Short mmCIF file of C-alpha atoms in Angstrom, two decimals:
data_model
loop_
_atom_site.label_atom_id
_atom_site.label_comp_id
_atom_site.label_asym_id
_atom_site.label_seq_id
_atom_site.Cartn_x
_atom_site.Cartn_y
_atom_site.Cartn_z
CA UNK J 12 21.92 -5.00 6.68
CA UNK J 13 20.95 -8.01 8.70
CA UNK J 14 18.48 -10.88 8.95
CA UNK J 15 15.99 -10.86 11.73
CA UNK J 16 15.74 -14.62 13.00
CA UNK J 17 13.42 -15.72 16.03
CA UNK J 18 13.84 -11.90 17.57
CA UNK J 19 17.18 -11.88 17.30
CA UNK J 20 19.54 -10.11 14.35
CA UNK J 21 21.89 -12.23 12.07
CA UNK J 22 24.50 -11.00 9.94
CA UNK J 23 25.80 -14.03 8.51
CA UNK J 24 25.96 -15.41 5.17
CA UNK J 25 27.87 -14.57 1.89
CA UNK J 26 27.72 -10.81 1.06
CA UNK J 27 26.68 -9.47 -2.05
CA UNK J 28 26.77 -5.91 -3.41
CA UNK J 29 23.96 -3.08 -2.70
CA UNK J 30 24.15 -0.19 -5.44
CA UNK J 31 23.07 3.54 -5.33
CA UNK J 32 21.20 3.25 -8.42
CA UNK J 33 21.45 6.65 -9.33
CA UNK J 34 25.01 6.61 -9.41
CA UNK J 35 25.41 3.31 -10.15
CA UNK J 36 28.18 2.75 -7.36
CA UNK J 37 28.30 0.00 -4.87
CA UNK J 38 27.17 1.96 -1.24
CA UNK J 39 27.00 -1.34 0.99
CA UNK J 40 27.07 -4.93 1.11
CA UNK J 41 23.72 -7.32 2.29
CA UNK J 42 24.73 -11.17 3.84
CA UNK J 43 22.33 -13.75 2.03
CA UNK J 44 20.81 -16.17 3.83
CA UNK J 45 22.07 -20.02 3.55
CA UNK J 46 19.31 -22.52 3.19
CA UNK J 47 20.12 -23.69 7.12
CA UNK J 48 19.36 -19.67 7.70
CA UNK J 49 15.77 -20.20 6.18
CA UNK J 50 15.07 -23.61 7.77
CA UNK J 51 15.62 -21.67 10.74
CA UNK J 52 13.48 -18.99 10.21
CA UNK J 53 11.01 -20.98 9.22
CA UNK J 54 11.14 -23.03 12.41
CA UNK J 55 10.92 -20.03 14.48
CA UNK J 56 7.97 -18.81 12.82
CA UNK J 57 6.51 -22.65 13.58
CA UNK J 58 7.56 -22.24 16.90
CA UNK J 59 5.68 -18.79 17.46
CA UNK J 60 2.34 -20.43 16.29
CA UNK J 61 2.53 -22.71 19.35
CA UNK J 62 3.95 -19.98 21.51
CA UNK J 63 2.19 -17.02 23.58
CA UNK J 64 0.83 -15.33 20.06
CA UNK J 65 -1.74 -18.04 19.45
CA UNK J 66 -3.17 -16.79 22.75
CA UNK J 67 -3.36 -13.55 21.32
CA UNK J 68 -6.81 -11.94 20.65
CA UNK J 69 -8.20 -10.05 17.59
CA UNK J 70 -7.74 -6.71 19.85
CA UNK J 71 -4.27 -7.27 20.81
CA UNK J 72 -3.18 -7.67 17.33
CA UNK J 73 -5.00 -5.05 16.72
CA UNK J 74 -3.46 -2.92 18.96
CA UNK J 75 0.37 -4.62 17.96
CA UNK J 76 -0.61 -3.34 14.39
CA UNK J 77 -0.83 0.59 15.77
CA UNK J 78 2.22 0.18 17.81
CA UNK J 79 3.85 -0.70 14.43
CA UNK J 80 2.83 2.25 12.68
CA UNK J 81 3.82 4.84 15.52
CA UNK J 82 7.56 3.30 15.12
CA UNK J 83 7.39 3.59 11.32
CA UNK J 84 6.07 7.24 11.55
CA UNK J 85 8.69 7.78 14.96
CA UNK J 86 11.31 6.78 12.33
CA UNK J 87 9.84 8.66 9.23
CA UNK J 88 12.65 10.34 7.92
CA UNK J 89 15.33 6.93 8.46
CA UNK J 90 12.14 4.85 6.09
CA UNK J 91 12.46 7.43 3.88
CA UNK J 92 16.17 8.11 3.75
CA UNK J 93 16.15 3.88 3.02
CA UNK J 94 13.74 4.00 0.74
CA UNK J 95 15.67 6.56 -1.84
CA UNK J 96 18.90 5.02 -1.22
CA UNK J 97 17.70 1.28 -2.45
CA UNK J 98 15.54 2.53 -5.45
CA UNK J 99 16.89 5.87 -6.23
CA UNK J 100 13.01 7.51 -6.27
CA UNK J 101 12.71 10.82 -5.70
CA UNK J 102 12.16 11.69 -1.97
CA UNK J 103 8.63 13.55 -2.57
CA UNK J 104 7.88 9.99 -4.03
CA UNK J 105 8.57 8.31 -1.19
CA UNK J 106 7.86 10.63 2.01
CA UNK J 107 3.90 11.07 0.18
CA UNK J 108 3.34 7.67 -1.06
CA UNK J 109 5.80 4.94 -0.06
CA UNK J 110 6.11 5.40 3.52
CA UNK J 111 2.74 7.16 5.13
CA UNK J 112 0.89 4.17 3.08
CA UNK J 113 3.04 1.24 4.98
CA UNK J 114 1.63 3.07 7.73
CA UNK J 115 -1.56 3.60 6.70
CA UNK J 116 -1.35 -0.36 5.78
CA UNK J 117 -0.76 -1.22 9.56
CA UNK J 118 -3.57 1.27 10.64
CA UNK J 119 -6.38 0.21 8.16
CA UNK J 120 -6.21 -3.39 9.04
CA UNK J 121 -6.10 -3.22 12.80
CA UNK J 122 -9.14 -0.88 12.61
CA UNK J 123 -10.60 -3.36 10.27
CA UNK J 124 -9.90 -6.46 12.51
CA UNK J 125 -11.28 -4.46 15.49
CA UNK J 126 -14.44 -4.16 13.80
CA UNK J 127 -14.83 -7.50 12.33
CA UNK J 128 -17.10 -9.96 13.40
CA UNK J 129 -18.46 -13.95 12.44
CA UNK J 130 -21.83 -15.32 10.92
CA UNK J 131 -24.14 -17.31 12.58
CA UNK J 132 -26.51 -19.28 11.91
CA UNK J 133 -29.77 -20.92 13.81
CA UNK J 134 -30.81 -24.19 12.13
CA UNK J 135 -33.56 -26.19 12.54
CA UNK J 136 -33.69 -29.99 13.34
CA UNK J 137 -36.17 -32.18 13.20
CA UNK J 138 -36.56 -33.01 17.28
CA UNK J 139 -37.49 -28.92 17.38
CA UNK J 140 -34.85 -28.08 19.33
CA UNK J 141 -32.52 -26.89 16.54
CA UNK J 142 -28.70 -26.08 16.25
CA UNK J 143 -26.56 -23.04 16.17
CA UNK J 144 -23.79 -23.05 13.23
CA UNK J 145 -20.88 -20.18 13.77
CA UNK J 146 -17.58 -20.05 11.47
CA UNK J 147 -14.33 -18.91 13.15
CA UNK J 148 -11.58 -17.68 11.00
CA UNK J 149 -8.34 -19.56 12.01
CA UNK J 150 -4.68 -18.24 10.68
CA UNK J 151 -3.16 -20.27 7.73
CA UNK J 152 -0.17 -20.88 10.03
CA UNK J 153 3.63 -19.66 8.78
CA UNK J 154 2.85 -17.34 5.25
CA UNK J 155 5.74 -17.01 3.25
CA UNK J 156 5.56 -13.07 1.77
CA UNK J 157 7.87 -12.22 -1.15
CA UNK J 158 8.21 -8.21 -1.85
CA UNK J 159 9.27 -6.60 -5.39
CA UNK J 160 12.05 -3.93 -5.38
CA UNK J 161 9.96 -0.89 -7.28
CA UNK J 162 7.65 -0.51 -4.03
CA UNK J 163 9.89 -2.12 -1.51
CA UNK J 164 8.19 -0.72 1.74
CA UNK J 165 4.44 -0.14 0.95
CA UNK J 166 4.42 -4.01 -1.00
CA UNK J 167 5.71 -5.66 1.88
CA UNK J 168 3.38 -4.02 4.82
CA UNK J 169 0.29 -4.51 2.32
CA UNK J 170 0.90 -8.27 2.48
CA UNK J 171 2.54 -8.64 6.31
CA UNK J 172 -0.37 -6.53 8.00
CA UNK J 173 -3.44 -8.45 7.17
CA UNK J 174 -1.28 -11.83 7.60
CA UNK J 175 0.09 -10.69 11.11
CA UNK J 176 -3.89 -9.22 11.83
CA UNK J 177 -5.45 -12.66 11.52
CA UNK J 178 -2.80 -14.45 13.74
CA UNK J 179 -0.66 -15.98 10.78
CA UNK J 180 3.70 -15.94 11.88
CA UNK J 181 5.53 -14.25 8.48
CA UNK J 182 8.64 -15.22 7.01
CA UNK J 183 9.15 -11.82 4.50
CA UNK J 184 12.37 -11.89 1.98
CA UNK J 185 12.59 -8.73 0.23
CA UNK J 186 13.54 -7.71 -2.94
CA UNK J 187 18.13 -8.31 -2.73
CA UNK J 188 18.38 -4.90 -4.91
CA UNK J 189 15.81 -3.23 -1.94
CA UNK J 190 16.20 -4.43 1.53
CA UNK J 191 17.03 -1.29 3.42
CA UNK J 192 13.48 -0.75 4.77
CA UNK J 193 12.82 -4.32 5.22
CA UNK J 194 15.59 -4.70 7.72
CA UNK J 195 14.15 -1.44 9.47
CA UNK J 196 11.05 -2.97 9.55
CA UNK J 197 12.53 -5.94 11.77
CA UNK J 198 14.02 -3.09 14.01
CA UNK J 199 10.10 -1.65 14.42
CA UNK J 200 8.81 -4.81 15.25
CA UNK J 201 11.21 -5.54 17.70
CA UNK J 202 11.03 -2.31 19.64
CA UNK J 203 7.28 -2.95 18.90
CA UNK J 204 7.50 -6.26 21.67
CA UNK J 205 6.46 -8.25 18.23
CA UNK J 206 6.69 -12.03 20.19
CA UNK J 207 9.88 -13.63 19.21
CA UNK J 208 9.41 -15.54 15.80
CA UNK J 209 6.44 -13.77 14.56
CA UNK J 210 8.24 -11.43 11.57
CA UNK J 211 11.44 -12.70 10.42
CA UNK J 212 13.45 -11.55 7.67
CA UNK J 213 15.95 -13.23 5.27
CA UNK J 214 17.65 -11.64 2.75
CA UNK J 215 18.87 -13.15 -0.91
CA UNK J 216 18.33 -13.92 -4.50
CA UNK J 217 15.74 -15.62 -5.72
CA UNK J 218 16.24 -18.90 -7.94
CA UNK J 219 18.93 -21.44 -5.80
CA UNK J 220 18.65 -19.39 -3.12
CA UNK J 221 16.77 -17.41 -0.40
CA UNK J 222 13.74 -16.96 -2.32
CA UNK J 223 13.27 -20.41 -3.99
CA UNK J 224 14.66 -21.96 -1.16
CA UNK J 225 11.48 -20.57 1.13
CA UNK J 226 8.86 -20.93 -1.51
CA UNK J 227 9.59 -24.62 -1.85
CA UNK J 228 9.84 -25.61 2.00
CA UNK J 229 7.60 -27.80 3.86
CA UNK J 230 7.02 -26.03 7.07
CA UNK J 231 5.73 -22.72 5.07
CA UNK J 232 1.10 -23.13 4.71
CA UNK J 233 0.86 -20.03 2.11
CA UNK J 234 2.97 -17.55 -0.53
CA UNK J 235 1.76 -14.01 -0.74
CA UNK J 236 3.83 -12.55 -3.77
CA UNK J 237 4.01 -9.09 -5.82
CA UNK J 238 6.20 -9.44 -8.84
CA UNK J 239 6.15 -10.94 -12.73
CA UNK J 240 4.62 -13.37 -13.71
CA UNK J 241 7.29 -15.88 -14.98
CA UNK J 242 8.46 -15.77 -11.36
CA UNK J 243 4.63 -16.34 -10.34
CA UNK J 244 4.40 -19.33 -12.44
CA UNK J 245 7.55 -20.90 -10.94
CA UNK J 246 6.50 -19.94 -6.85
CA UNK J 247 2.98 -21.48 -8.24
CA UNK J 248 4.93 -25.12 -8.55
CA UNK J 249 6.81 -25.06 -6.28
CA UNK J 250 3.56 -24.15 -3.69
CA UNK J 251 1.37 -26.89 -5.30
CA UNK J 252 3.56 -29.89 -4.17
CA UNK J 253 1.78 -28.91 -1.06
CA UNK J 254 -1.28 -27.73 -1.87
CA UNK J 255 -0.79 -24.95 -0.03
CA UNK J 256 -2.44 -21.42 -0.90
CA UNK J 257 -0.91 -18.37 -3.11
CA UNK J 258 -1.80 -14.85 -3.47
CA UNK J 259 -0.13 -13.52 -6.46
CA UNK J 260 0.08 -9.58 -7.82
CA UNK J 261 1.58 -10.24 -10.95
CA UNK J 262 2.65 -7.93 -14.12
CA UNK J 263 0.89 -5.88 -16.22
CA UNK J 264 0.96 -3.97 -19.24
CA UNK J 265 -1.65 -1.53 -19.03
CA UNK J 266 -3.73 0.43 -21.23
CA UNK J 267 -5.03 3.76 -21.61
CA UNK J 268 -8.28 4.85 -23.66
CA UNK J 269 -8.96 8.42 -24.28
CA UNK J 270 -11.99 9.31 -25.99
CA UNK J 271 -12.47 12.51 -28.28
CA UNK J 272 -14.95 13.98 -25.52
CA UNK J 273 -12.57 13.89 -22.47
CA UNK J 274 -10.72 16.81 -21.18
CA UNK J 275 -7.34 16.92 -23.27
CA UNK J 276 -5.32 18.51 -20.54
CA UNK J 277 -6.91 16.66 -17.41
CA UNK J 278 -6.18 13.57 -20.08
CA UNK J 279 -2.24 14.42 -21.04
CA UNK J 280 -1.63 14.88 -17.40
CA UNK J 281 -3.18 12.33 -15.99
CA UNK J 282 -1.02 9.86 -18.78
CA UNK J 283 2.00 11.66 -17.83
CA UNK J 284 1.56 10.47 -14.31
CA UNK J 285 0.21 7.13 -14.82
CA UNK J 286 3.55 6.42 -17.20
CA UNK J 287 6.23 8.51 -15.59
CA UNK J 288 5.40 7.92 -11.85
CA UNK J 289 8.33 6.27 -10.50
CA UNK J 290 9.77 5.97 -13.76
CA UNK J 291 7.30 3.73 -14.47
CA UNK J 292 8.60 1.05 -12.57
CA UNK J 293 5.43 0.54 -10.62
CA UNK J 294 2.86 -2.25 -11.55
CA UNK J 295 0.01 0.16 -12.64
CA UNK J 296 1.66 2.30 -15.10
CA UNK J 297 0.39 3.06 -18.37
CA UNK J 298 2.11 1.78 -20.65
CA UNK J 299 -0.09 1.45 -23.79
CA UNK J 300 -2.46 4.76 -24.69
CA UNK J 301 -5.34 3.75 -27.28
CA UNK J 302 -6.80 7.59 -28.40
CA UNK J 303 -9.61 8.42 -30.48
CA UNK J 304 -8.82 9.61 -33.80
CA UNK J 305 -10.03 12.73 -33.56
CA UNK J 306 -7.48 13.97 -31.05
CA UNK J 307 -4.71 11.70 -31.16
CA UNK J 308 -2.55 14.71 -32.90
CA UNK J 309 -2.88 16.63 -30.34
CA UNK J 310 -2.58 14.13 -27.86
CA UNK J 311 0.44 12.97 -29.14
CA UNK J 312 1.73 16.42 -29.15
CA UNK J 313 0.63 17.35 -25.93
CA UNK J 314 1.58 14.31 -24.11
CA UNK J 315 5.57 14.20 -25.59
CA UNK J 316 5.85 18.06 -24.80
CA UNK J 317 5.00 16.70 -20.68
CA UNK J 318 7.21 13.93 -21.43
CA UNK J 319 10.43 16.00 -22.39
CA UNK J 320 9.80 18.48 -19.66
CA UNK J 321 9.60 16.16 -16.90
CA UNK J 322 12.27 16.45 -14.29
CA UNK J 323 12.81 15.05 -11.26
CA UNK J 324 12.32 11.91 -12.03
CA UNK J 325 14.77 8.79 -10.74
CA UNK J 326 16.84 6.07 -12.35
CA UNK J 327 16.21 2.04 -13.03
CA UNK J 328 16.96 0.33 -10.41
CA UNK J 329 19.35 -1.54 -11.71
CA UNK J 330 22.19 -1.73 -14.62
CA UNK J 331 20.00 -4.83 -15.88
CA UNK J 332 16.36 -3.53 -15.49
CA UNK J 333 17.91 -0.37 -17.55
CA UNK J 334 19.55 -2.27 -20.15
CA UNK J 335 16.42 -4.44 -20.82
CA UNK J 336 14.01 -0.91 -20.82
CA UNK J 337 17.02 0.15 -23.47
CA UNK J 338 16.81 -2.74 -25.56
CA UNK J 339 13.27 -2.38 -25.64
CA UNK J 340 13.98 1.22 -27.21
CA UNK J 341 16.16 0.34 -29.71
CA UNK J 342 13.56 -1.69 -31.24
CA UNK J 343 10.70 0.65 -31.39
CA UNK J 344 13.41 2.97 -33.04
CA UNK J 345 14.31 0.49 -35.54
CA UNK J 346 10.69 0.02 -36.42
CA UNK J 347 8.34 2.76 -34.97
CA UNK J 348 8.50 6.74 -33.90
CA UNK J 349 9.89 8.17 -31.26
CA UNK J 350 8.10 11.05 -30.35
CA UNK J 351 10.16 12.49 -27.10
CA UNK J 352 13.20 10.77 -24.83
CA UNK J 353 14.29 7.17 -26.60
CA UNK J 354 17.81 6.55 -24.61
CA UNK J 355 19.71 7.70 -21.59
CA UNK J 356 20.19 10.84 -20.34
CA UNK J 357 23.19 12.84 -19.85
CA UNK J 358 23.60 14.60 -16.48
CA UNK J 359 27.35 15.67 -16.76
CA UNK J 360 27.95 14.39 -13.22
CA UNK J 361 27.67 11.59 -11.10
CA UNK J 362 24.45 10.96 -11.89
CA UNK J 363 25.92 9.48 -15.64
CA UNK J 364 27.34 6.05 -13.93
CA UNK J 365 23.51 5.26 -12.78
CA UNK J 366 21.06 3.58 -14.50
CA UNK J 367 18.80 5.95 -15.92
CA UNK J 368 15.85 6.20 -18.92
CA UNK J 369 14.37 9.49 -20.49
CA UNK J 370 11.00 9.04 -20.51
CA UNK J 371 10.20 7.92 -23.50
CA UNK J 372 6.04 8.41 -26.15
CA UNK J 373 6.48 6.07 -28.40
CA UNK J 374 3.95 5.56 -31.64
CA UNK J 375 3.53 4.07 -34.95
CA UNK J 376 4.18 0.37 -33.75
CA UNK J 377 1.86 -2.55 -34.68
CA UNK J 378 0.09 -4.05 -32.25
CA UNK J 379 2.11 -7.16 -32.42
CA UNK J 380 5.37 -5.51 -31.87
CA UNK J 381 7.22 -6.68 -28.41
CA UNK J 382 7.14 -3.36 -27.22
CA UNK J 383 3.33 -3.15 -27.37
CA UNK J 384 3.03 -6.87 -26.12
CA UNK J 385 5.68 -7.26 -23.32
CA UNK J 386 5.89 -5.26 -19.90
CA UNK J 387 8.69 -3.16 -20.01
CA UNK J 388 8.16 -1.71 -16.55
CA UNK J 389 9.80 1.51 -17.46
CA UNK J 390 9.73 4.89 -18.14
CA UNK J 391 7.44 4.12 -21.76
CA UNK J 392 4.21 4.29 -23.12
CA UNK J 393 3.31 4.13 -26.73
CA UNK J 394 0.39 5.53 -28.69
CA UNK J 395 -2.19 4.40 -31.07
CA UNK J 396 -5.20 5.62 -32.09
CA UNK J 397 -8.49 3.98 -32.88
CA UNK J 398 -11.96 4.64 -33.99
CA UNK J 399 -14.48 3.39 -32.17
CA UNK J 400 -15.31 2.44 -28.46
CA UNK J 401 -15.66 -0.83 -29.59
CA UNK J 402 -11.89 -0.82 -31.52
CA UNK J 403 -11.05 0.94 -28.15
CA UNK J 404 -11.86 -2.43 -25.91
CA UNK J 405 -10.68 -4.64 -28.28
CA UNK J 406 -6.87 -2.99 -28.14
CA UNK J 407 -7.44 -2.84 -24.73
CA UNK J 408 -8.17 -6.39 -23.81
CA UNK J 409 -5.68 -7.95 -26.08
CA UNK J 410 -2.35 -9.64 -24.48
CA UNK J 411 -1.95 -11.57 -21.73
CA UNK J 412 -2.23 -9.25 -18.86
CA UNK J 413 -5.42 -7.33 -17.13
CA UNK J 414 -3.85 -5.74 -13.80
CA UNK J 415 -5.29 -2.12 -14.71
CA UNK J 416 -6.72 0.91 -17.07
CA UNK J 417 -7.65 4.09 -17.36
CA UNK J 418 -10.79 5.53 -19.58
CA UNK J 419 -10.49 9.45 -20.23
CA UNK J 420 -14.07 10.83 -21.18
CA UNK J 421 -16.45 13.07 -20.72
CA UNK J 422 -19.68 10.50 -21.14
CA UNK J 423 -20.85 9.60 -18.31
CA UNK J 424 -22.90 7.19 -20.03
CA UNK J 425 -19.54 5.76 -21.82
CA UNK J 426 -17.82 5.58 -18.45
CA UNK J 427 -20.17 2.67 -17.33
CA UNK J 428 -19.99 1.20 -20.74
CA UNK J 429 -16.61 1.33 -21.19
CA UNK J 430 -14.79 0.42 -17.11
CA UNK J 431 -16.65 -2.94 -16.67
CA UNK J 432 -16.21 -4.32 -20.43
CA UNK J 433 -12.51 -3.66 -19.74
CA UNK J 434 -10.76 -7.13 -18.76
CA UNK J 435 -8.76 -5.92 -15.65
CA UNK J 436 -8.76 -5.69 -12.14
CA UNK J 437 -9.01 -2.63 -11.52
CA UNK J 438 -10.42 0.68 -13.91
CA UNK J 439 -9.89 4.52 -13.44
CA UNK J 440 -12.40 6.29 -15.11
CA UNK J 441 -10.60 10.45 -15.38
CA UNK J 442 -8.01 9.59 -12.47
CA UNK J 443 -5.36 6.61 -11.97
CA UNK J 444 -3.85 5.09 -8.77
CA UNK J 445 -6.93 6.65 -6.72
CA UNK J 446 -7.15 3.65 -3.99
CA UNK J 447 -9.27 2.52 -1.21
CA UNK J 448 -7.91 0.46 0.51
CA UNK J 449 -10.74 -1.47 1.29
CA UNK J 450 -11.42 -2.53 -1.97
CA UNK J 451 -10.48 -5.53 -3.86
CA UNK J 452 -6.97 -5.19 -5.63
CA UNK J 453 -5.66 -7.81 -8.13
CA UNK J 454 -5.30 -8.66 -11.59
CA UNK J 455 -6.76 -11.35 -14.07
CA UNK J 456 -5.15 -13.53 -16.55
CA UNK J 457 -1.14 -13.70 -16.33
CA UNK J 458 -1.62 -10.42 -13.95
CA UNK J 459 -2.55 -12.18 -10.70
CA UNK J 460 -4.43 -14.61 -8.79
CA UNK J 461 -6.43 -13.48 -5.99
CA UNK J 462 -7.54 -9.91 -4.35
CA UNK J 463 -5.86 -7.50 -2.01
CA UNK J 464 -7.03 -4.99 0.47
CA UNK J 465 -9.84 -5.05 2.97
CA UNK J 466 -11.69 -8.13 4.18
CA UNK J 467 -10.44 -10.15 0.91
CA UNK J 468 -6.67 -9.93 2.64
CA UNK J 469 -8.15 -10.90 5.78
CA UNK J 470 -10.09 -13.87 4.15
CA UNK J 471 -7.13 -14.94 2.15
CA UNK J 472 -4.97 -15.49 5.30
CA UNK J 473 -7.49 -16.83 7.11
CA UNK J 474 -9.34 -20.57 7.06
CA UNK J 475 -13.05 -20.40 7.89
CA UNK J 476 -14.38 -23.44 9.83
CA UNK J 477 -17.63 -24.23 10.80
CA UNK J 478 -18.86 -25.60 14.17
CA UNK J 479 -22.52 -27.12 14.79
CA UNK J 480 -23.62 -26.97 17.83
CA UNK J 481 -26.94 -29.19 18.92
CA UNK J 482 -29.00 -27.20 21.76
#
């Protein structure tokens, strides 16, 4: 584990501890940077604005971006392999999602960037002779990109692609519990011929050190940050002693609605997923399931049968995260139902010194109760049921958060009622986690500020500026 420094690798700096988080045993040690280490990097990424890359054209960073995906994919299994050691996932989790999307990242926004153009504009003067206006996109300069540690790979390349595509030099720090494919990363983009400066990489904590210490500096033009919000709030701050520009995927805690029409079993299994993927340590999980009275027996049933025959599924990622999803448990047992999992499991092996949840239906809570209110980012959902679409949207909406939802029915008619009244970023209507990755991405409210994907990444890390030319 190393920092990646003005094209060069560094391994200096204090060590701290890297755990297997399925076992729960240290595996490896990671140096974290010292603030002189981030001035540094931050300096080189200056540098490399003034260098060769600001020569660059939109085609040759479009082509950098494809040489950066053939090293990822040359080095598929070694991503993978990293990616399962840091978060514990299972490996069909990462070799179909985490990995071919940080590729797919890289390729979707150089083929984007190829293909992009500018407006124009003739305008008239009053001589006759008129004037042309034409905006050119210019890079925000050094972007500062902060990754979480559920989606360590895919986060980080859906933030650094679209900031490298429009010019910008990146200073990433990854998540300190996830920083395995990070550090591979570096090694892609140097075999890559990435100029000297462009991608750096320092590793850390966040608060009094690596993290805060890059947030607050001078030299650093924009943030682009996944995590929670709290953390959000305090990047926010520290960015607007500058003025300078954030793009923030925060938490969630996202609802469900399944109406009495939909298709029980497409319904149950599409909640299982959407609560149990990753253990539900991913930003879009379900974690709140509003169904219509009607069925919600059934449901229920249906859905904590999945629930306690699920297998295969990994730990927290850490002895913390797990003890907070735990804590979380014992209340709703104190004061609600559990209807399958509610504690750890036993694996009589190795396995029992990791950090690990039973997925967990939950019901019978009010919606007041912390573990309806607060994101637990685990392996829990709880049910409710309600009466009427309007009921429905009011559950929904409540809280502080709007990142995503789903909306199980078979009304067509409902579907288009239902998806835009819902205050979120993002609505699946009879799927979840179905992307394009063209479209906008974000959240509202305490769940985000800005959009992902497409042409709104490309505007974010871009500045438009006007020139007027008289003819």
């Amino acid at each position: 584990m190393r920092h990646y420094v003005g094209g060069g690798f560094d391994a200096s700096g204090v060590p701290f501890p890297l755990f297997d988080p399925a076992r729960g045993v240290v595996v490896g040690e990671v140096p974290s940077a010292s603030r002189e280490l981030v001035d540094r990097a931050v300096g080189a990424a200056r540098e490399a604005l003034r260098g060769p890359w600001a020569a660059w054209s939109a085609a040759d960073r479009s082509r950098l971006l494809h040489r950066v995906a053939d090293g990822i994919e040359g080095r598929f299994e070694e991503f993978v392999d990293a990616e399962c050691a840091d978060t514990g996932k299972p490996r069909e989790l990462a070799a179909t999602v985490d990995i071919p999307r940080a590729i797919a990242n890289f390729r979707s926004y150089a083929d984007l960037l190829a293909g992009r153009g500018e407006r124009s504009w003739h305008t008239p003067t009053p001589d006759g002779r008129g004037a042309l206006n034409y905006t050119v996109r210019k890079p925000l300069g050094v972007v500062a990109v902060i990754s979480p540690w559920n989606l360590p790979l895919l986060l980080l390349t859906w933030k650094v692609a679209p900031a490298l595509a429009t010019g910008n030099t990146v200073v990433a720090k990854p998540s300190e519990l996830t920083p395995g494919t990070a550090c591979l990363l570096a090694e892609v983009m140097a075999e890559a011929d990435v100029p000297a400066g462009v991608f750096n990489v320092v590793h850390g904590g966040g608060a009094d050190a690596a993290g805060q210490w890059l947030t607050e500096h001078p030299g650093v033009d924009a943030v682009a940050f996944t995590g929670e919000s709290r953390t959000g709030s305090t990047i926010m701050r520290a960015a607007a002693a500058r003025l300078a520009p954030v793009s923030f995927e925060l938490g969630g805690k996202n609802a469900g609605l399944v109406f009495a029409d939909a298709d029980l079993e497409q319904a149950v299994a599409g909640t299982l997923r959407s609560s149990f993927t990753h253990s539900g340590q991913v930003c879009l999980c379900t974690e709140r399931v509003y169904v219509e009275r009607p069925v919600f027996e059934a449901f229920a049933e249906a859905l904590a049968a999945g629930a306690r025959a699920l297998t295969g599924y990994g730990p927290m990622v850490s002895a913390a995260h797990r003890d907070k999803v735990l804590g979380y448990l014992g209340k709703a047992g104190a004061d609600g139902e559990v209807l399958a999992g509610g504690g750890a499991p036993r694996f009589s092996d190795d396995r029992d010194g990791g950090f690990w949840v039973e997925p967990t239906v939950l019901s019978g809570l009010p919606e007041d109760h912390p573990v309806v209110r607060e994101e637990i980012f685990g392996p829990v959902v709880h049910l409710a049921p309600f009466d009427t679409e309007e009921e429905a949207l009011a559950y929904a909406n409540a809280g502080p958060y709007g990142l995503a939802a789903t909306v199980w029915t078979g009304d067509v008619g409902r579907a288009h009622r239902v998806a835009p009244a819902l205050d979120v970023g993002i609505a699946w209507v009879n799927t979840w986690n179905l992307r394009d990755l063209r479209t906008p991405f974000g959240g509202v409210k305490a769940s985000g500020i800005g959009r992902e994907g497409g042409d709104h990444s490309l505007d974010f890390f871009s500045e438009p500026m006007n020139v007027c030319v008289k003819l």
